[in-house]
């Protein structure tokens, strides 16, 4: 059982870590575009903003368990199968990317407008304003948002176990629920709680370190 537990733990860590990297790589640019193209943004384009906003809202409003089933054809097309760890990462990334985009959008909107106006008055280009002003100023908040996303992904990865996604959720369902092994269920729940606590502590620490107001 220990070997099975370690294997499931590794699958969960692998799923969550890789999904976070991919979703962050897609979510941060999407959040930046949403802010910059919004009304009064440095690259205002309401048409693009509305279309992207609708896509983000539609994805976020779909429950994960339904999203996971609905995109099975897409998952098969990308990874060649609809079960297992690799297959579970496709819906995890699709669910997490828009979530991160909205969190990044919120973080960037909190940046002091005076700082952006000062950069514009000094002749900074939109790219320079985004990379040297907006993102650095909002980084502590963005880190907090990514922390929340990782915690959500841990929960979703456990849910993916219900349809053969592997990981601790799969172990808890197959052994803890279907075979009535209460000890397995308790151990997996305790491990998931510890993982969330560790992620939250590391995220809070990183956010505090990057917050210049705490220096």
Short mmCIF file of C-alpha atoms in Angstrom, two decimals:
data_model
loop_
_atom_site.label_atom_id
_atom_site.label_comp_id
_atom_site.label_asym_id
_atom_site.label_seq_id
_atom_site.Cartn_x
_atom_site.Cartn_y
_atom_site.Cartn_z
CA UNK A 1 0.00 0.00 0.00
CA UNK A 2 2.90 2.37 0.74
CA UNK A 3 4.19 2.00 -2.82
CA UNK A 4 0.73 2.68 -4.20
CA UNK A 5 0.38 5.73 -1.95
CA UNK A 6 3.73 7.13 -3.05
CA UNK A 7 2.86 6.53 -6.71
CA UNK A 8 -0.47 8.34 -6.31
CA UNK A 9 1.21 11.22 -4.44
CA UNK A 10 3.76 11.61 -7.22
CA UNK A 11 0.99 11.57 -9.85
CA UNK A 12 -0.86 14.33 -8.01
CA UNK A 13 2.29 16.46 -7.64
CA UNK A 14 3.15 15.89 -11.31
CA UNK A 15 -0.36 16.78 -12.49
CA UNK A 16 -0.64 19.91 -10.36
CA UNK A 17 2.89 21.18 -11.03
CA UNK A 18 2.81 20.80 -14.81
CA UNK A 19 -0.76 22.09 -15.07
CA UNK A 20 0.21 25.16 -13.01
CA UNK A 21 3.16 25.93 -15.28
CA UNK A 22 1.11 25.58 -18.49
CA UNK A 23 -1.92 27.44 -17.10
CA UNK A 24 0.27 30.27 -15.78
CA UNK A 25 2.05 30.58 -19.13
CA UNK A 26 -1.35 30.99 -20.82
CA UNK A 27 -3.20 32.85 -18.05
CA UNK A 28 -0.78 35.73 -17.41
CA UNK A 29 -0.67 36.97 -21.04
CA UNK A 30 -4.45 36.57 -21.25
CA UNK A 31 -4.92 38.64 -18.08
CA UNK A 32 -2.55 41.33 -19.40
CA UNK A 33 -4.49 41.51 -22.69
CA UNK A 34 -7.78 41.83 -20.79
CA UNK A 35 -6.46 44.80 -18.80
CA UNK A 36 -4.70 46.56 -21.66
CA UNK A 37 -7.63 46.27 -24.09
CA UNK A 38 -10.25 47.31 -21.55
CA UNK A 39 -11.83 50.77 -21.59
CA UNK A 40 -9.13 53.28 -20.65
CA UNK A 41 -6.39 50.65 -21.05
CA UNK A 42 -3.07 51.44 -22.67
CA UNK A 43 -4.09 49.43 -25.76
CA UNK A 44 -7.87 49.90 -25.63
CA UNK A 45 -9.74 47.56 -27.98
CA UNK A 46 -13.20 46.81 -26.68
CA UNK A 47 -13.95 44.24 -29.41
CA UNK A 48 -11.05 41.98 -28.44
CA UNK A 49 -11.73 42.61 -24.76
CA UNK A 50 -15.38 41.54 -25.00
CA UNK A 51 -14.63 38.38 -26.99
CA UNK A 52 -11.83 37.26 -24.65
CA UNK A 53 -13.92 38.19 -21.60
CA UNK A 54 -16.80 36.06 -22.86
CA UNK A 55 -14.50 33.06 -23.48
CA UNK A 56 -12.97 33.39 -20.01
CA UNK A 57 -16.37 33.68 -18.35
CA UNK A 58 -17.79 30.71 -20.28
CA UNK A 59 -14.86 28.49 -19.27
CA UNK A 60 -14.91 29.60 -15.64
CA UNK A 61 -18.66 29.09 -15.29
CA UNK A 62 -18.45 25.45 -16.42
CA UNK A 63 -18.12 23.05 -13.46
CA UNK A 64 -14.83 21.16 -13.64
CA UNK A 65 -16.39 17.69 -13.64
CA UNK A 66 -18.59 18.66 -16.64
CA UNK A 67 -15.70 20.37 -18.42
CA UNK A 68 -13.57 17.26 -17.96
CA UNK A 69 -16.20 15.04 -19.59
CA UNK A 70 -17.19 17.55 -22.29
CA UNK A 71 -13.67 17.90 -23.70
CA UNK A 72 -12.87 14.18 -23.79
CA UNK A 73 -12.60 14.27 -27.65
CA UNK A 74 -10.11 17.15 -27.37
CA UNK A 75 -8.19 15.32 -24.65
CA UNK A 76 -7.96 12.21 -26.84
CA UNK A 77 -6.77 14.33 -29.75
CA UNK A 78 -4.00 15.94 -27.66
CA UNK A 79 -2.67 13.05 -25.55
CA UNK A 80 -4.19 10.01 -27.31
CA UNK A 81 -6.25 8.82 -24.32
CA UNK A 82 -8.98 10.04 -21.99
CA UNK A 83 -7.78 8.33 -18.82
CA UNK A 84 -4.62 8.63 -16.76
CA UNK A 85 -2.47 11.43 -15.49
CA UNK A 86 -1.60 12.97 -18.85
CA UNK A 87 -5.27 13.04 -19.86
CA UNK A 88 -6.28 14.72 -16.59
CA UNK A 89 -3.86 17.57 -17.20
CA UNK A 90 -5.71 18.79 -20.30
CA UNK A 91 -8.93 19.81 -18.49
CA UNK A 92 -6.86 21.00 -15.50
CA UNK A 93 -4.96 23.45 -17.74
CA UNK A 94 -8.11 24.58 -19.57
CA UNK A 95 -9.89 25.20 -16.26
CA UNK A 96 -6.97 26.95 -14.56
CA UNK A 97 -5.78 29.30 -17.34
CA UNK A 98 -8.91 31.54 -17.39
CA UNK A 99 -8.97 31.49 -13.60
CA UNK A 100 -5.41 32.81 -13.50
CA UNK A 101 -6.27 35.35 -16.23
CA UNK A 102 -9.02 36.89 -14.10
CA UNK A 103 -6.80 36.95 -11.00
CA UNK A 104 -4.00 38.62 -13.00
CA UNK A 105 -6.49 41.10 -14.45
CA UNK A 106 -7.64 42.02 -10.94
CA UNK A 107 -4.06 42.35 -9.71
CA UNK A 108 -3.03 44.61 -12.60
CA UNK A 109 -6.05 46.86 -12.12
CA UNK A 110 -4.86 47.51 -8.56
CA UNK A 111 -1.64 49.10 -9.86
CA UNK A 112 -1.60 52.85 -9.18
CA UNK A 113 -2.70 54.67 -12.34
CA UNK A 114 -0.33 57.52 -11.51
CA UNK A 115 2.66 55.21 -11.91
CA UNK A 116 1.47 54.17 -15.37
CA UNK A 117 0.80 57.78 -16.39
CA UNK A 118 4.28 58.73 -15.21
CA UNK A 119 5.79 55.99 -17.37
CA UNK A 120 3.72 57.15 -20.36
CA UNK A 121 4.83 60.76 -19.85
CA UNK A 122 8.46 59.60 -19.96
CA UNK A 123 7.84 58.00 -23.35
CA UNK A 124 7.66 54.36 -22.28
CA UNK A 125 6.19 52.01 -24.88
CA UNK A 126 3.20 49.77 -24.01
CA UNK A 127 5.53 46.76 -23.80
CA UNK A 128 7.81 48.62 -21.38
CA UNK A 129 4.85 49.73 -19.27
CA UNK A 130 3.58 46.14 -19.07
CA UNK A 131 6.91 44.46 -18.34
CA UNK A 132 8.66 47.12 -16.25
CA UNK A 133 5.77 48.78 -14.42
CA UNK A 134 2.50 46.85 -14.33
CA UNK A 135 3.71 43.26 -13.80
CA UNK A 136 6.47 44.11 -11.27
CA UNK A 137 4.08 46.32 -9.26
CA UNK A 138 1.40 43.62 -9.24
CA UNK A 139 3.73 40.66 -8.70
CA UNK A 140 2.92 40.06 -4.98
CA UNK A 141 -0.78 39.94 -5.80
CA UNK A 142 -0.14 37.73 -8.85
CA UNK A 143 1.82 35.30 -6.67
CA UNK A 144 -1.10 35.15 -4.24
CA UNK A 145 -3.42 34.43 -7.17
CA UNK A 146 -1.22 31.63 -8.46
CA UNK A 147 -1.16 30.17 -4.94
CA UNK A 148 -4.96 30.08 -4.90
CA UNK A 149 -4.91 28.45 -8.33
CA UNK A 150 -2.53 25.69 -7.18
CA UNK A 151 -4.81 24.94 -4.24
CA UNK A 152 -7.80 24.76 -6.59
CA UNK A 153 -5.84 22.46 -8.89
CA UNK A 154 -5.09 20.11 -5.99
CA UNK A 155 -8.82 19.85 -5.39
CA UNK A 156 -9.60 19.40 -9.08
CA UNK A 157 -6.88 16.74 -9.47
CA UNK A 158 -8.56 14.75 -6.71
CA UNK A 159 -11.86 15.16 -8.55
CA UNK A 160 -10.22 13.90 -11.75
CA UNK A 161 -9.63 10.61 -9.93
CA UNK A 162 -13.37 9.99 -10.19
CA UNK A 163 -13.01 9.39 -13.94
CA UNK A 164 -9.67 7.59 -13.97
CA UNK A 165 -7.41 10.61 -13.76
CA UNK A 166 -4.97 8.94 -11.37
CA UNK A 167 -3.42 10.50 -8.28
CA UNK A 168 -4.64 10.61 -4.69
CA UNK A 169 -8.27 11.14 -5.69
CA UNK A 170 -8.24 7.95 -7.73
CA UNK A 171 -6.64 6.07 -4.81
CA UNK A 172 -9.22 7.39 -2.34
CA UNK A 173 -12.14 6.40 -4.56
CA UNK A 174 -10.87 2.94 -5.57
CA UNK A 175 -9.64 1.83 -2.16
CA UNK A 176 -11.19 4.18 0.39
CA UNK A 177 -14.72 4.31 -1.09
CA UNK A 178 -15.25 1.27 -3.33
CA UNK A 179 -13.32 -1.19 -1.08
CA UNK A 180 -14.35 0.42 2.22
CA UNK A 181 -10.73 0.93 3.36
CA UNK A 182 -11.29 3.86 5.69
CA UNK A 183 -7.60 4.13 6.56
CA UNK A 184 -6.73 4.83 2.91
CA UNK A 185 -9.41 7.50 2.69
CA UNK A 186 -8.17 9.18 5.88
CA UNK A 187 -4.51 9.09 4.80
CA UNK A 188 -5.25 10.61 1.38
CA UNK A 189 -7.36 13.37 2.91
CA UNK A 190 -4.61 14.16 5.44
CA UNK A 191 -1.99 14.28 2.67
CA UNK A 192 -4.17 16.63 0.59
CA UNK A 193 -4.65 18.92 3.60
CA UNK A 194 -0.87 18.98 4.23
CA UNK A 195 -0.21 19.77 0.57
CA UNK A 196 -2.63 22.71 0.69
CA UNK A 197 -1.06 24.02 3.90
CA UNK A 198 2.45 23.82 2.44
CA UNK A 199 1.44 25.53 -0.81
CA UNK A 200 -0.38 28.32 1.06
CA UNK A 201 2.59 28.92 3.39
CA UNK A 202 5.11 29.04 0.54
CA UNK A 203 2.84 31.32 -1.51
CA UNK A 204 2.32 33.71 1.41
CA UNK A 205 6.07 33.82 2.07
CA UNK A 206 6.90 34.54 -1.59
CA UNK A 207 4.22 37.24 -1.79
CA UNK A 208 5.54 38.95 1.36
CA UNK A 209 9.12 38.84 0.05
CA UNK A 210 8.08 40.50 -3.22
CA UNK A 211 5.94 43.16 -1.59
CA UNK A 212 8.07 46.29 -1.45
CA UNK A 213 5.73 47.83 1.11
CA UNK A 214 6.95 45.23 3.63
CA UNK A 215 10.63 46.03 3.12
#
